Amino acid sequence: KIVNNKKEKGYPIEYLELKNITNKEVIEHVSACDFVFDEIYSDSVLGSLGTEAALLGKPTLVSGYVENNQLGLMMDELPPAIKTNPELVEEKFNWMVDNIKELRTLGKQARDYVIMRCSGSAVAYRLLEALKGFSERNMNPNELSYFLGWGISKKNLRDFLRRYVKKFGAKALCLED
């Protein structure tokens, strides 16, 4: 719908939905695109596709309900993806289509981030530091305010919780533990 709205306004957009193809084919398509739209309900700023796109210098549009401050992360720790709320995806998509040159800069920033922070050695280092009790960020799980869950809309979460409590009772939420 979003792409069709833009096409109707005369924008020459080529949209490909990638599914049931090999990773090699995905990489070929991502290499040739201007940007990637990865997920509409996501708590992860860069999933697998977004990370691969970043390595190719392509920015990724990701939406979800989590706000940066709810994750307890500093802004420079977050991957440089284009993040938005699911209800605002069309607005952000329109901005991306209108600002292709700026996307190249964002793509380079994403690539640099992934190379520096997501390489095997960088991840292994952070894991070893965490196991030793050291961490770049000392997050207290009790201070996190984000609770919507992985890849779920607010409405679907409410519906799920309603069914869950009906089936298992409020004690199953472990809110008194």
CSV table of C-alpha atoms in Angstrom, one decimal:
chain,number,residue,atom,x,y,z
A,1,LYS,CA,0.0,0.0,0.0
A,2,ILE,CA,2.8,2.4,1.0
A,3,VAL,CA,4.7,1.8,-2.2
A,4,ASN,CA,1.6,2.0,-4.4
A,5,ASN,CA,0.7,5.4,-2.8
A,6,LYS,CA,4.1,6.7,-3.8
A,7,LYS,CA,3.9,5.2,-7.3
A,8,GLU,CA,0.5,6.8,-7.8
A,9,LYS,CA,2.2,10.2,-7.1
A,10,GLY,CA,4.6,9.5,-10.0
A,11,TYR,CA,7.7,8.1,-8.2
A,12,PRO,CA,9.6,5.5,-10.1
A,13,ILE,CA,9.8,2.9,-7.4
A,14,GLU,CA,10.8,-0.7,-7.9
A,15,TYR,CA,9.6,-2.8,-4.9
A,16,LEU,CA,10.7,-6.4,-4.4
A,17,GLU,CA,9.4,-8.6,-1.6
A,18,LEU,CA,12.1,-11.2,-0.9
A,19,LYS,CA,10.8,-14.6,0.2
A,20,ASN,CA,11.6,-18.3,-0.5
A,21,ILE,CA,14.9,-17.4,-2.2
A,22,THR,CA,18.5,-18.3,-1.4
A,23,ASN,CA,20.7,-16.0,0.7
A,24,LYS,CA,22.9,-15.5,-2.4
A,25,GLU,CA,19.8,-14.1,-4.2
A,26,VAL,CA,19.0,-11.9,-1.3
A,27,ILE,CA,22.5,-10.5,-1.3
A,28,GLU,CA,22.2,-9.8,-5.0
A,29,HIS,CA,19.0,-7.9,-4.6
A,30,VAL,CA,20.1,-6.0,-1.6
A,31,SER,CA,23.3,-5.0,-3.4
A,32,ALA,CA,21.3,-3.4,-6.1
A,33,CYS,CA,18.8,-1.5,-4.0
A,34,ASP,CA,18.7,1.9,-2.4
A,35,PHE,CA,17.4,0.7,1.0
A,36,VAL,CA,15.8,-2.2,2.8
A,37,PHE,CA,12.6,-2.3,4.7
A,38,ASP,CA,13.2,-5.2,7.2
A,39,GLU,CA,10.5,-5.5,9.8
A,40,ILE,CA,7.3,-3.7,10.8
A,41,TYR,CA,7.1,-5.0,14.4
A,42,SER,CA,10.6,-5.3,15.7
A,43,ASP,CA,12.5,-4.8,19.0
A,44,SER,CA,15.8,-5.4,17.3
A,45,VAL,CA,17.2,-2.4,15.4
A,46,LEU,CA,19.1,-4.6,13.0
A,47,GLY,CA,18.1,-8.2,12.5
A,48,SER,CA,19.8,-10.6,10.1
A,49,LEU,CA,18.7,-8.9,6.9
A,50,GLY,CA,19.4,-5.4,8.3
A,51,THR,CA,22.9,-6.5,9.3
A,52,GLU,CA,23.6,-8.0,5.8
A,53,ALA,CA,22.2,-4.8,4.2
A,54,ALA,CA,24.4,-2.7,6.5
A,55,LEU,CA,27.5,-4.7,5.4
A,56,LEU,CA,26.6,-3.8,1.8
A,57,GLY,CA,26.2,-0.1,2.8
A,58,LYS,CA,22.4,-0.1,2.5
A,59,PRO,CA,20.3,1.6,5.2
A,60,THR,CA,17.5,-0.3,6.8
A,61,LEU,CA,14.0,0.9,7.8
A,62,VAL,CA,12.8,-0.9,10.9
A,63,SER,CA,9.7,-0.1,13.0
A,64,GLY,CA,8.6,-1.1,16.4
A,65,TYR,CA,7.2,0.4,19.6
A,66,VAL,CA,10.4,0.4,21.6
A,67,GLU,CA,12.0,3.8,22.2
A,68,ASN,CA,15.7,4.2,22.5
A,69,ASN,CA,15.4,5.3,26.2
A,70,GLN,CA,13.3,2.3,27.0
A,71,LEU,CA,16.2,0.0,26.1
A,72,GLY,CA,18.5,1.7,28.5
A,73,LEU,CA,21.0,2.3,25.7
A,74,MET,CA,23.1,5.3,24.8
A,75,MET,CA,22.3,6.6,21.3
A,76,ASP,CA,25.8,5.8,20.0
A,77,GLU,CA,25.3,2.1,21.0
A,78,LEU,CA,22.4,1.7,18.7
A,79,PRO,CA,22.9,0.6,15.1
A,80,PRO,CA,22.4,3.5,12.7
A,81,ALA,CA,19.2,2.2,11.2
A,82,ILE,CA,16.1,4.3,10.3
A,83,LYS,CA,13.8,3.5,13.2
A,84,THR,CA,10.1,4.5,13.5
A,85,ASN,CA,6.8,3.6,15.1
A,86,PRO,CA,4.7,1.2,13.0
A,87,GLU,CA,2.0,3.8,12.6
A,88,LEU,CA,4.5,6.2,11.1
A,89,VAL,CA,6.1,3.9,8.6
A,90,GLU,CA,4.6,5.6,5.5
A,91,GLU,CA,5.9,9.0,6.7
A,92,LYS,CA,9.4,7.6,7.2
A,93,PHE,CA,9.3,5.7,3.9
A,94,ASN,CA,8.3,8.9,2.1
A,95,TRP,CA,11.3,10.7,3.7
A,96,MET,CA,13.6,7.9,2.5
A,97,VAL,CA,12.4,8.0,-1.1
A,98,ASP,CA,12.8,11.8,-1.1
A,99,ASN,CA,16.3,11.7,0.4
A,100,ILE,CA,18.2,9.0,-1.5
A,101,LYS,CA,21.5,10.9,-1.3
A,102,GLU,CA,21.3,11.1,2.5
A,103,LEU,CA,20.6,7.4,2.6
A,104,ARG,CA,24.1,6.7,1.2
A,105,THR,CA,25.6,8.4,4.2
A,106,LEU,CA,23.4,6.4,6.6
A,107,GLY,CA,24.3,3.2,4.7
A,108,LYS,CA,28.0,4.0,5.2
A,109,GLN,CA,27.4,4.6,8.9
A,110,ALA,CA,25.5,1.4,9.2
A,111,ARG,CA,28.4,-0.5,7.5
A,112,ASP,CA,31.0,1.0,9.8
A,113,TYR,CA,28.9,0.2,12.8
A,114,VAL,CA,28.5,-3.5,11.8
A,115,ILE,CA,32.2,-3.9,11.0
A,116,MET,CA,33.2,-2.4,14.4
A,117,ARG,CA,30.5,-3.9,16.6
A,118,CYS,CA,29.2,-7.0,15.0
A,119,SER,CA,32.3,-8.9,13.9
A,120,GLY,CA,33.0,-12.2,15.5
A,121,SER,CA,35.9,-10.9,17.5
A,122,ALA,CA,33.9,-7.8,18.7
A,123,VAL,CA,31.0,-9.9,19.9
A,124,ALA,CA,33.3,-12.5,21.5
A,125,TYR,CA,35.1,-9.7,23.4
A,126,ARG,CA,31.9,-8.3,24.8
A,127,LEU,CA,30.7,-11.7,25.7
A,128,LEU,CA,33.9,-12.5,27.6
A,129,GLU,CA,33.8,-9.2,29.4
A,130,ALA,CA,30.2,-9.8,30.4
A,131,LEU,CA,31.1,-13.3,31.7
A,132,LYS,CA,33.9,-11.8,33.7
A,133,GLY,CA,31.4,-9.3,35.2
A,134,PHE,CA,32.4,-6.3,33.2
A,135,SER,CA,30.1,-4.7,30.8
A,136,GLU,CA,30.0,-1.5,28.6
A,137,ARG,CA,26.6,-0.9,30.1
A,138,ASN,CA,25.4,-2.1,33.4
A,139,MET,CA,21.7,-2.6,32.8
A,140,ASN,CA,19.4,-3.3,35.6
A,141,PRO,CA,16.5,-5.4,34.2
A,142,ASN,CA,14.2,-3.9,36.9
A,143,GLU,CA,14.7,-0.5,35.3
A,144,LEU,CA,13.7,-1.4,31.8
A,145,SER,CA,10.3,0.1,31.0
A,146,TYR,CA,9.8,-1.7,27.6
A,147,PHE,CA,7.4,-4.6,27.8
A,148,LEU,CA,5.7,-5.0,24.5
A,149,GLY,CA,7.6,-8.1,23.5
A,150,TRP,CA,9.4,-9.3,20.3
A,151,GLY,CA,7.6,-8.4,17.1
A,152,ILE,CA,4.1,-7.8,18.5
A,153,SER,CA,1.7,-4.9,18.2
A,154,LYS,CA,0.2,-3.3,21.2
A,155,LYS,CA,-3.3,-4.7,20.3
A,156,ASN,CA,-2.0,-8.2,19.8
A,157,LEU,CA,0.0,-8.1,23.1
A,158,ARG,CA,-3.2,-7.0,25.0
A,159,ASP,CA,-5.1,-9.9,23.3
A,160,PHE,CA,-2.4,-12.4,24.1
A,161,LEU,CA,-2.1,-11.3,27.7
A,162,ARG,CA,-5.9,-11.4,28.1
A,163,ARG,CA,-6.0,-15.0,26.9
A,164,TYR,CA,-2.9,-15.9,28.9
A,165,VAL,CA,-4.3,-14.6,32.2
A,166,LYS,CA,-7.7,-16.3,31.4
A,167,LYS,CA,-5.9,-19.6,30.9
A,168,PHE,CA,-3.2,-19.5,33.6
A,169,GLY,CA,-4.4,-16.8,36.1
A,170,ALA,CA,-2.8,-13.5,37.0
A,171,LYS,CA,-0.2,-15.3,39.2
A,172,ALA,CA,1.4,-16.8,36.1
A,173,LEU,CA,2.6,-13.3,35.2
A,174,CYS,CA,4.9,-13.5,38.3
A,175,LEU,CA,4.4,-9.9,39.1
A,176,GLU,CA,4.7,-10.5,42.9
A,177,ASP,CA,8.0,-12.4,42.6
